[in-house]
PDB file of C-alpha atoms in Angstrom:
ATOM      1  CA  MET A  14      49.418  86.055 105.414  1.00  0.00           C
ATOM      2  CA  SER A  15      45.953  86.190 106.843  1.00  0.00           C
ATOM      3  CA  ALA A  16      45.087  84.678 110.202  1.00  0.00           C
ATOM      4  CA  GLY A  17      44.668  80.926 110.156  1.00  0.00           C
ATOM      5  CA  LYS A  18      46.670  80.432 106.950  1.00  0.00           C
ATOM      6  CA  ALA A  19      49.757  78.251 107.085  1.00  0.00           C
ATOM      7  CA  LEU A  20      52.868  79.034 105.091  1.00  0.00           C
ATOM      8  CA  SER A  21      53.251  76.489 102.301  1.00  0.00           C
ATOM      9  CA  LEU A  22      56.868  75.385 102.136  1.00  0.00           C
ATOM     10  CA  PRO A  23      59.250  75.114 100.404  1.00  0.00           C
ATOM     11  CA  LEU A  24      59.655  78.698  99.290  1.00  0.00           C
ATOM     12  CA  ARG A  25      61.340  79.779  96.072  1.00  0.00           C
ATOM     13  CA  THR A  26      62.393  83.080  94.554  1.00  0.00           C
ATOM     14  CA  GLU A  27      61.274  84.717  91.347  1.00  0.00           C
ATOM     15  CA  ASP A  28      62.236  87.952  89.604  1.00  0.00           C
ATOM     16  CA  GLY A  29      59.920  90.848  90.388  1.00  0.00           C
ATOM     17  CA  GLU A  30      58.605  93.575  88.117  1.00  0.00           C
ATOM     18  CA  SER A  31      61.559  95.835  88.906  1.00  0.00           C
ATOM     19  CA  ALA A  32      65.167  94.991  88.115  1.00  0.00           C
ATOM     20  CA  ARG A  33      65.811  95.517  91.846  1.00  0.00           C
ATOM     21  CA  THR A  34      63.105  93.235  93.249  1.00  0.00           C
ATOM     22  CA  THR A  35      62.968  89.520  94.028  1.00  0.00           C
ATOM     23  CA  ILE A  36      59.725  87.931  95.220  1.00  0.00           C
ATOM     24  CA  PHE A  37      59.195  84.997  97.599  1.00  0.00           C
ATOM     25  CA  ILE A  38      56.765  82.413  96.208  1.00  0.00           C
ATOM     26  CA  ASP A  39      55.307  79.658  98.389  1.00  0.00           C
ATOM     27  CA  ALA A  40      54.647  76.067  97.317  1.00  0.00           C
ATOM     28  CA  ASN A  41      51.144  77.047  96.156  1.00  0.00           C
ATOM     29  CA  GLY A  42      52.568  79.669  93.771  1.00  0.00           C
ATOM     30  CA  ILE A  43      51.408  82.604  95.912  1.00  0.00           C
ATOM     31  CA  ALA A  44      53.657  85.658  96.280  1.00  0.00           C
ATOM     32  CA  ILE A  45      54.175  86.164 100.019  1.00  0.00           C
ATOM     33  CA  GLY A  46      56.949  88.774 100.218  1.00  0.00           C
ATOM     34  CA  GLY A  47      60.301  89.686  98.795  1.00  0.00           C
ATOM     35  CA  CYS A  48      63.486  91.715  98.822  1.00  0.00           C
ATOM     36  CA  TYR A  49      64.179  95.073  97.206  1.00  0.00           C
ATOM     37  CA  GLY A  50      67.342  97.050  96.609  1.00  0.00           C
ATOM     38  CA  GLU A  51      71.022  96.352  96.191  1.00  0.00           C
ATOM     39  CA  HIS A  52      71.934  92.648  96.356  1.00  0.00           C
ATOM     40  CA  HIS A  53      68.219  91.762  96.444  1.00  0.00           C
ATOM     41  CA  ARG A  54      68.657  88.396  94.688  1.00  0.00           C
ATOM     42  CA  GLU A  55      71.438  87.260  97.023  1.00  0.00           C
ATOM     43  CA  HIS A  56      69.498  88.333 100.116  1.00  0.00           C
ATOM     44  CA  ALA A  57      66.306  86.667  98.908  1.00  0.00           C
ATOM     45  CA  ASP A  58      68.097  83.416  98.102  1.00  0.00           C
ATOM     46  CA  ILE A  59      69.725  83.357 101.566  1.00  0.00           C
ATOM     47  CA  ILE A  60      66.393  84.013 103.333  1.00  0.00           C
ATOM     48  CA  VAL A  61      64.548  81.366 101.301  1.00  0.00           C
ATOM     49  CA  ALA A  62      67.313  78.798 101.851  1.00  0.00           C
ATOM     50  CA  ALA A  63      67.271  79.473 105.612  1.00  0.00           C
ATOM     51  CA  VAL A  64      63.481  79.129 105.872  1.00  0.00           C
ATOM     52  CA  ASN A  65      63.465  75.936 103.814  1.00  0.00           C
ATOM     53  CA  ALA A  66      66.351  74.478 105.867  1.00  0.00           C
ATOM     54  CA  ALA A  67      64.620  75.354 109.160  1.00  0.00           C
ATOM     55  CA  ARG A  68      61.668  73.282 108.054  1.00  0.00           C
ATOM     56  CA  VAL A  69      63.937  70.249 107.702  1.00  0.00           C
ATOM     57  CA  VAL A  70      65.919  70.623 110.936  1.00  0.00           C
ATOM     58  CA  ARG A  71      63.217  72.016 113.217  1.00  0.00           C
ATOM     59  CA  ALA A  72      62.876  70.771 116.779  1.00  0.00           C
ATOM     60  CA  PRO A  73      60.255  68.080 117.374  1.00  0.00           C
ATOM     61  CA  SER A  74      56.932  69.256 118.752  1.00  0.00           C
ATOM     62  CA  GLN A  75      55.611  68.089 122.121  1.00  0.00           C
ATOM     63  CA  ARG A  76      53.210  65.751 120.312  1.00  0.00           C
ATOM     64  CA  GLU A  77      56.083  64.219 118.336  1.00  0.00           C
ATOM     65  CA  LYS A  78      58.118  63.736 121.526  1.00  0.00           C
ATOM     66  CA  LEU A  79      55.279  61.730 123.082  1.00  0.00           C
ATOM     67  CA  ASN A  80      54.989  59.337 120.148  1.00  0.00           C
TER      68      ASN A  80
END
């Protein structure tokens, strides 16, 4: 990600060009990373699920606490 760009959630996974690669795709359809190697699909799915869940259960910001 370049400076000043926000990550567009939720993330999803997609098969990569190799049989051993899974790519992370953001909500805008942009490839932002991935997993390679043994158990790549399982690892990618766990990472994506954790990131998407963290978005839902994140702590409130200071601004939100004041409102």
